[in-house]
Amino acid sequence: MNYRSNQSQARRASALALEMRTLIGRLKRKLRDQAGGEDFTSSQVAVVLRLENEGPATVSSLARAEAMRPQSMSAAIAQLEAAGLVSGAPDPNDRRQTLLSLTPKCRALLEKRRAAKQDWLSGTIQARLSAAEQAKLSEALEILARLVED
Amino acid sequence: MNYRSNQSQARRASALALEMRTLIGRLKRKLRDQAGGEDFTSSQVAVVLRLENEGPATVSSLARAEAMRPQSMSAAIAQLEAAGLVSGAPDPNDRRQTLLSLTPKCRALLEKRRAAKQDWLSGTIQARLSAAEQAKLSEALEILARLVED
DNA sequence: CTAATATCAGGACAACTGATATAT
DNA sequence: CATATATCAGTTTTCCTGATATTA
């Protein structure tokens, strides 16, 4: 690996990083705006979908999964509980923990929103990206996941 | 296009959306943490790199490029100006506008940080992704850009 | 007069840090 | 005692909306 190729690799990585920064900022703001009003934050949506896909979990494990502080996750979940979408039950095996799960109301809401295609992100993915592009995106997400590991 | 294939398309899009939400949240927090302290926010970094790549620009045009409000961009840039990294000069052709550009101090700082590989995102891209993976990422970024168009 | 640029003022909200109680 | 979970309280930060002055 010579000097010139290291240089051009560095330039390519910088260019990618620039594009990514702008894109992440835009997506972040877009997701927040779409969630505005009666809906939920991006983090809250991620939690609900995670509970749906992976079953009951604790505040701490959810915080680890999203790489945020337990206190922040707790606040997000408090709103979901207040809305009656998530409920917690003490874990009989470890009484420090509270296992959270989706309420029937939440599952019904998810059904309804899916039927009405009310989720902006998945709706836009379907509307604007071909199957081949979605496949490329999926590959890229696996690659990107490695950037935030640890 | 029959019912079943629409169903499975919708499921695929939902799964992608879930992965993306979690990933965006994690990247967002990671970028903020890496920028913490004496450094700058992700938006500020994006602005500096954009000015470097595309030359002088106004607050409004930068706000459009990042899809945020001019007032928010103005605040971000005020900090950069206070740090002596960006300076503005009135546009002689249109006196409503102020053209912003990088100061020599900022260019020197960029050089120094690049030499020391101090940018977390581009450093991690280089360290953890092969050339082929970076190419896939680049393709995916073009695809993703279409999601936030308008 | 209407449209675009910039900036001041105030507000909302997500995530943070620190401290504390409880259970393992 | 050391570790893990959860939660209360207060703060920071980023971006927002609304209003105003200036110039095209």
Short mmCIF file of C-alpha atoms (C1' of nucleotides) in Angstrom, two decimals:
data_model
loop_
_atom_site.label_atom_id
_atom_site.label_comp_id
_atom_site.label_asym_id
_atom_site.label_seq_id
_atom_site.Cartn_x
_atom_site.Cartn_y
_atom_site.Cartn_z
CA MET A 1 0.00 0.00 0.00
CA ASN A 2 1.84 3.10 -1.18
CA TYR A 3 1.57 6.75 -0.21
CA ARG A 4 -0.61 7.82 -3.12
CA SER A 5 -3.23 5.13 -2.58
CA ASN A 6 -3.45 5.92 1.13
CA GLN A 7 -4.00 9.53 0.19
CA SER A 8 -6.81 8.76 -2.21
CA GLN A 9 -8.39 6.36 0.26
CA ALA A 10 -8.40 9.09 2.84
CA ARG A 11 -10.04 11.49 0.39
CA ARG A 12 -12.73 8.95 -0.47
CA ALA A 13 -13.45 8.33 3.18
CA SER A 14 -13.67 12.08 3.83
CA ALA A 15 -16.09 12.55 0.97
CA LEU A 16 -18.25 9.70 2.26
CA ALA A 17 -18.15 11.15 5.73
CA LEU A 18 -19.31 14.54 4.44
CA GLU A 19 -22.21 13.02 2.56
CA MET A 20 -23.15 10.93 5.56
CA ARG A 21 -23.15 13.86 7.95
CA THR A 22 -25.48 15.90 5.80
CA LEU A 23 -27.73 12.93 5.15
CA ILE A 24 -27.96 11.95 8.81
CA GLY A 25 -28.86 15.50 9.76
CA ARG A 26 -31.55 15.66 7.11
CA LEU A 27 -33.01 12.27 7.99
CA LYS A 28 -32.96 13.11 11.67
CA ARG A 29 -34.91 16.33 11.13
CA LYS A 30 -37.26 14.70 8.64
CA LEU A 31 -38.10 11.90 11.03
CA ARG A 32 -38.70 14.35 13.84
CA ASP A 33 -41.01 16.51 11.73
CA GLN A 34 -42.97 13.54 10.49
CA ALA A 35 -43.46 12.36 14.04
CA GLY A 36 -44.64 15.80 15.19
CA GLY A 37 -47.89 16.40 17.05
CA GLU A 38 -49.86 13.42 18.28
CA ASP A 39 -47.20 10.96 17.22
CA PHE A 40 -43.94 9.75 18.72
CA THR A 41 -40.25 10.47 18.46
CA SER A 42 -37.94 8.45 16.34
CA SER A 43 -36.50 6.79 19.45
CA GLN A 44 -39.95 5.88 20.67
CA VAL A 45 -40.90 4.37 17.34
CA ALA A 46 -37.67 2.38 17.37
CA VAL A 47 -38.50 1.06 20.84
CA VAL A 48 -42.02 0.02 19.91
CA LEU A 49 -40.85 -1.76 16.79
CA ARG A 50 -38.06 -3.42 18.73
CA LEU A 51 -40.46 -4.69 21.37
CA GLU A 52 -42.70 -5.98 18.61
CA ASN A 53 -39.86 -7.79 16.85
CA GLU A 54 -37.89 -9.06 19.80
CA GLY A 55 -40.43 -9.36 22.59
CA PRO A 56 -40.37 -7.96 26.15
CA ALA A 57 -37.29 -6.11 27.36
CA THR A 58 -36.13 -3.88 30.20
CA VAL A 59 -35.42 -0.16 30.09
CA SER A 60 -31.71 -0.80 30.46
CA SER A 61 -31.50 -3.36 27.69
CA LEU A 62 -33.42 -1.06 25.36
CA ALA A 63 -31.10 1.79 26.27
CA ARG A 64 -28.10 -0.37 25.43
CA ALA A 65 -29.64 -1.44 22.13
CA GLU A 66 -30.16 2.18 21.08
CA ALA A 67 -26.91 3.35 22.66
CA MET A 68 -28.48 5.90 24.93
CA ARG A 69 -28.63 6.48 28.69
CA PRO A 70 -31.14 4.51 30.75
CA GLN A 71 -32.53 7.81 32.09
CA SER A 72 -33.24 9.05 28.57
CA MET A 73 -34.83 5.77 27.58
CA SER A 74 -36.87 5.81 30.75
CA ALA A 75 -38.29 9.21 29.89
CA ALA A 76 -39.19 8.08 26.38
CA ILE A 77 -40.91 4.99 27.72
CA ALA A 78 -42.78 6.96 30.38
CA GLN A 79 -44.56 8.78 27.57
CA LEU A 80 -45.37 5.52 25.84
CA GLU A 81 -46.77 4.17 29.10
CA ALA A 82 -48.79 7.32 29.65
CA ALA A 83 -50.26 6.81 26.18
CA GLY A 84 -51.16 3.25 27.13
CA LEU A 85 -48.98 1.68 24.45
CA VAL A 86 -46.42 -0.03 26.65
CA SER A 87 -46.84 -1.65 30.04
CA GLY A 88 -44.33 -2.97 32.52
CA ALA A 89 -44.49 -5.93 34.86
CA PRO A 90 -41.92 -6.78 37.51
CA ASP A 91 -39.63 -9.66 36.61
CA PRO A 92 -40.23 -12.40 39.20
CA ASN A 93 -36.68 -13.73 38.78
CA ASP A 94 -34.89 -10.43 39.29
CA ARG A 95 -36.88 -7.87 41.18
CA ARG A 96 -34.64 -5.03 40.12
CA GLN A 97 -36.01 -5.37 36.62
CA THR A 98 -39.27 -4.39 34.98
CA LEU A 99 -40.11 -6.21 31.79
CA LEU A 100 -41.81 -3.98 29.24
CA SER A 101 -44.16 -5.18 26.54
CA LEU A 102 -46.62 -3.77 24.03
CA THR A 103 -50.24 -3.44 25.03
CA PRO A 104 -53.05 -4.78 22.81
CA LYS A 105 -53.90 -1.13 22.12
CA CYS A 106 -50.41 -0.61 20.72
CA ARG A 107 -50.59 -3.68 18.51
CA ALA A 108 -53.95 -2.53 17.18
CA LEU A 109 -52.51 0.90 16.48
CA LEU A 110 -49.57 -0.61 14.61
CA GLU A 111 -51.97 -2.67 12.47
CA LYS A 112 -54.06 0.36 11.71
CA ARG A 113 -51.11 2.56 10.83
CA ARG A 114 -49.65 -0.13 8.60
CA ALA A 115 -52.92 -0.61 6.78
CA ALA A 116 -53.17 3.14 6.28
CA LYS A 117 -49.46 3.33 5.31
CA GLN A 118 -49.01 6.08 7.86
CA ASP A 119 -45.34 5.48 8.59
CA TRP A 120 -43.43 8.04 6.59
CA LEU A 121 -40.12 6.20 6.42
CA SER A 122 -41.34 2.78 5.35
CA GLY A 123 -43.91 4.42 3.07
CA THR A 124 -41.25 6.48 1.33
CA ILE A 125 -38.93 3.50 1.03
CA GLN A 126 -41.68 1.60 -0.75
CA ALA A 127 -42.75 4.51 -2.88
CA ARG A 128 -39.38 5.77 -4.03
CA LEU A 129 -37.01 2.80 -4.02
CA SER A 130 -37.10 -0.20 -6.32
CA ALA A 131 -36.67 -3.70 -4.92
CA ALA A 132 -33.06 -3.70 -6.14
CA GLU A 133 -32.38 -0.38 -4.44
CA GLN A 134 -33.91 -1.63 -1.22
CA ALA A 135 -31.61 -4.63 -1.39
CA LYS A 136 -28.60 -2.33 -1.80
CA LEU A 137 -29.80 -0.25 1.11
CA SER A 138 -30.14 -3.34 3.24
CA GLU A 139 -26.55 -4.36 2.49
CA ALA A 140 -25.35 -0.87 3.30
CA LEU A 141 -27.17 -0.86 6.64
CA GLU A 142 -25.25 -3.96 7.68
CA ILE A 143 -22.04 -2.22 6.73
CA LEU A 144 -23.04 0.93 8.58
CA ALA A 145 -23.93 -1.00 11.71
CA ARG A 146 -20.24 -1.84 12.04
CA LEU A 147 -19.36 1.85 12.26
CA VAL A 148 -21.28 2.30 15.51
CA GLU A 149 -20.25 -0.97 17.13
CA ASP A 150 -18.78 -0.93 20.66
CA MET B 1 -48.47 -7.09 -8.73
CA ASN B 2 -50.59 -9.36 -6.54
CA TYR B 3 -51.68 -9.08 -2.94
CA ARG B 4 -49.03 -11.36 -1.49
CA SER B 5 -46.09 -9.61 -3.10
CA ASN B 6 -47.36 -6.23 -1.93
CA GLN B 7 -47.54 -7.66 1.56
CA SER B 8 -44.01 -8.94 1.54
CA GLN B 9 -42.75 -5.69 0.02
CA ALA B 10 -44.40 -3.81 2.85
CA ARG B 11 -42.77 -6.09 5.41
CA ARG B 12 -39.35 -5.60 3.83
CA ALA B 13 -39.78 -1.84 3.82
CA SER B 14 -40.87 -1.90 7.47
CA ALA B 15 -37.86 -3.95 8.46
CA LEU B 16 -35.55 -1.57 6.61
CA ALA B 17 -37.24 1.37 8.27
CA LEU B 18 -36.70 -0.15 11.71
CA GLU B 19 -33.03 -0.77 11.08
CA MET B 20 -32.63 2.74 9.72
CA ARG B 21 -34.28 4.41 12.69
CA THR B 22 -32.05 2.66 15.17
CA LEU B 23 -28.97 3.30 13.08
CA ILE B 24 -29.72 6.97 12.58
CA GLY B 25 -30.25 7.43 16.30
CA ARG B 26 -27.01 5.71 17.13
CA LEU B 27 -25.00 7.58 14.50
CA LYS B 28 -26.51 10.87 15.58
CA ARG B 29 -25.53 10.34 19.22
CA LYS B 30 -22.12 8.97 18.26
CA LEU B 31 -21.34 11.97 16.10
CA ARG B 32 -22.44 14.34 18.84
CA ASP B 33 -20.32 12.60 21.46
CA GLN B 34 -17.26 12.54 19.24
CA ALA B 35 -17.68 16.24 18.59
CA GLY B 36 -18.03 17.00 22.31
CA GLY B 37 -15.96 19.48 24.22
CA GLU B 38 -13.82 21.91 22.32
CA ASP B 39 -15.11 20.71 19.00
CA PHE B 40 -18.20 21.39 16.91
CA THR B 41 -21.59 19.92 16.28
CA SER B 42 -22.30 17.64 13.40
CA SER B 43 -24.13 20.41 11.57
CA GLN B 44 -21.22 22.76 12.05
CA VAL B 45 -18.78 20.19 10.73
CA ALA B 46 -21.03 19.61 7.74
CA VAL B 47 -21.08 23.36 7.04
CA VAL B 48 -17.32 23.73 7.25
CA LEU B 49 -16.75 20.78 4.95
CA ARG B 50 -19.35 22.08 2.55
CA LEU B 51 -17.73 25.50 2.41
CA GLU B 52 -14.41 23.82 1.80
CA ASN B 53 -15.76 21.66 -1.02
CA GLU B 54 -18.10 24.10 -2.71
CA GLY B 55 -16.70 27.51 -1.91
CA PRO B 56 -18.37 30.58 -0.35
CA ALA B 57 -22.09 30.48 0.34
CA THR B 58 -24.78 32.40 2.21
CA VAL B 59 -26.55 31.40 5.41
CA SER B 60 -29.77 30.78 3.50
CA SER B 61 -28.21 28.59 0.85
CA LEU B 62 -26.43 26.54 3.52
CA ALA B 63 -29.72 26.19 5.40
CA ARG B 64 -31.39 24.92 2.24
CA ALA B 65 -28.57 22.47 1.59
CA GLU B 66 -28.90 20.96 5.07
CA ALA B 67 -32.70 21.29 5.12
CA MET B 68 -32.87 23.41 8.22
CA ARG B 69 -34.20 26.89 9.07
CA PRO B 70 -32.03 29.90 8.25
CA GLN B 71 -32.30 30.96 11.91
CA SER B 72 -30.87 27.65 13.07
CA MET B 73 -28.08 27.79 10.53
CA SER B 74 -27.37 31.36 11.53
CA ALA B 75 -26.89 30.33 15.15
CA ALA B 76 -24.57 27.48 14.19
CA ILE B 77 -22.51 29.81 12.03
CA ALA B 78 -22.38 32.49 14.72
CA GLN B 79 -20.42 30.04 16.87
CA LEU B 80 -18.08 29.27 13.99
CA GLU B 81 -17.53 32.98 13.45
CA ALA B 82 -16.92 33.52 17.16
CA ALA B 83 -14.26 30.79 16.96
CA GLY B 84 -12.67 32.61 14.03
CA LEU B 85 -13.20 29.75 11.60
CA VAL B 86 -15.67 31.36 9.24
CA SER B 87 -15.95 34.94 8.12
CA GLY B 88 -18.60 36.80 6.16
CA ALA B 89 -18.31 39.60 3.65
CA PRO B 90 -21.23 41.49 2.13
CA ASP B 91 -22.03 40.55 -1.43
CA PRO B 92 -21.51 43.70 -3.55
CA ASN B 93 -24.08 42.53 -6.12
CA ASP B 94 -26.87 41.83 -3.65
CA ARG B 95 -26.59 43.68 -0.40
CA ARG B 96 -29.13 41.45 1.33
CA GLN B 97 -26.60 38.65 1.22
CA THR B 98 -23.48 37.87 3.20
CA LEU B 99 -21.05 35.47 1.59
CA LEU B 100 -19.41 33.16 4.10
CA SER B 101 -16.03 31.54 3.64
CA LEU B 102 -13.44 29.64 5.65
CA THR B 103 -10.68 31.59 7.32
CA PRO B 104 -7.03 30.56 6.91
CA LYS B 105 -7.16 29.49 10.56
CA CYS B 106 -9.95 27.06 9.71
CA ARG B 107 -8.09 25.63 6.73
CA ALA B 108 -5.01 25.13 8.87
CA LEU B 109 -7.10 23.40 11.51
CA LEU B 110 -8.62 21.08 8.91
CA GLU B 111 -5.15 20.18 7.66
CA LYS B 112 -3.95 19.47 11.15
CA ARG B 113 -6.95 17.35 12.06
CA ARG B 114 -6.64 15.38 8.83
CA ALA B 115 -2.97 14.72 9.39
CA ALA B 116 -3.77 13.53 12.92
CA LYS B 117 -6.78 11.55 11.62
CA GLN B 118 -8.90 13.23 14.24
CA ASP B 119 -12.20 12.97 12.42
CA TRP B 120 -14.02 10.04 13.96
CA LEU B 121 -16.37 9.31 11.08
CA SER B 122 -13.91 9.33 8.21
CA GLY B 123 -11.33 7.60 10.40
CA THR B 124 -13.74 4.80 11.25
CA ILE B 125 -14.85 4.44 7.65
CA GLN B 126 -11.23 3.93 6.65
CA ALA B 127 -10.41 1.66 9.54
CA ARG B 128 -13.42 -0.62 9.47
CA LEU B 129 -14.66 -0.71 5.89
CA SER B 130 -12.93 -2.27 2.90
CA ALA B 131 -12.78 -0.41 -0.40
CA ALA B 132 -15.59 -2.57 -1.73
CA GLU B 133 -17.74 -1.83 1.30
CA GLN B 134 -17.08 1.87 0.94
CA ALA B 135 -18.21 1.65 -2.66
CA LYS B 136 -21.45 -0.02 -1.58
CA LEU B 137 -21.94 2.64 1.04
CA SER B 138 -21.46 5.33 -1.54
CA GLU B 139 -24.13 3.80 -3.78
CA ALA B 140 -26.50 3.52 -0.83
CA LEU B 141 -25.99 7.18 0.08
CA GLU B 142 -27.18 8.19 -3.38
CA ILE B 143 -30.25 6.03 -2.89
CA LEU B 144 -30.86 7.44 0.58
CA ALA B 145 -30.60 11.00 -0.66
CA ARG B 146 -33.77 10.38 -2.66
CA LEU B 147 -35.69 9.63 0.53
CA VAL B 148 -35.19 13.13 1.88
CA GLU B 149 -35.74 14.99 -1.39
CA ASP B 150 -38.25 17.87 -1.55
"C1'" DC C 1 -46.08 45.68 -3.22
"C1'" DT C 2 -44.16 41.10 -2.98
"C1'" DA C 3 -40.23 38.11 -2.27
"C1'" DA C 4 -35.76 36.99 -0.30
"C1'" DT C 5 -32.11 37.58 3.22
"C1'" DA C 6 -30.67 38.10 7.83
"C1'" DT C 7 -31.23 38.43 12.73
"C1'" DC C 8 -33.46 39.02 17.46
"C1'" DA C 9 -36.33 36.82 20.96
"C1'" DG C 10 -38.42 33.11 23.10
"C1'" DG C 11 -39.78 28.09 23.31
"C1'" DA C 12 -39.91 23.01 22.77
"C1'" DC C 13 -37.89 18.76 23.28
"C1'" DA C 14 -34.53 15.01 23.33
"C1'" DA C 15 -30.82 13.49 25.54
"C1'" DC C 16 -27.40 14.57 28.99
"C1'" DT C 17 -25.20 14.48 34.04
"C1'" DG C 18 -25.59 13.76 38.94
"C1'" DA C 19 -27.72 11.77 42.88
"C1'" DT C 20 -30.53 8.26 45.23
"C1'" DA C 21 -33.17 4.01 46.37
"C1'" DT C 22 -33.50 -0.79 45.85
"C1'" DA C 23 -32.30 -5.46 44.70
"C1'" DT C 24 -28.43 -9.00 43.44
"C1'" DC D 1 -19.26 -4.37 49.57
"C1'" DA D 2 -19.59 -4.04 44.57
"C1'" DT D 3 -22.75 -4.23 40.74
"C1'" DA D 4 -27.04 -3.53 38.16
"C1'" DT D 5 -31.65 -1.47 37.60
"C1'" DA D 6 -34.71 2.27 37.87
"C1'" DT D 7 -36.08 6.95 38.68
"C1'" DC D 8 -36.03 11.97 40.35
"C1'" DA D 9 -34.17 16.56 39.41
"C1'" DG D 10 -31.82 19.87 36.86
"C1'" DT D 11 -29.14 21.24 32.63
"C1'" DT D 12 -27.57 21.51 27.96
"C1'" DT D 13 -28.20 21.66 23.20
"C1'" DT D 14 -30.25 21.73 18.78
"C1'" DC D 15 -33.62 23.12 16.31
"C1'" DC D 16 -38.01 25.37 16.11
"C1'" DT D 17 -41.70 29.48 15.52
"C1'" DG D 18 -42.78 34.33 15.38
"C1'" DA D 19 -41.62 39.06 14.52
"C1'" DT D 20 -38.82 42.76 12.37
"C1'" DA D 21 -35.51 45.37 9.37
"C1'" DT D 22 -33.43 45.70 4.97
"C1'" DT D 23 -32.73 45.20 0.11
"C1'" DA D 24 -34.16 43.37 -4.72
#
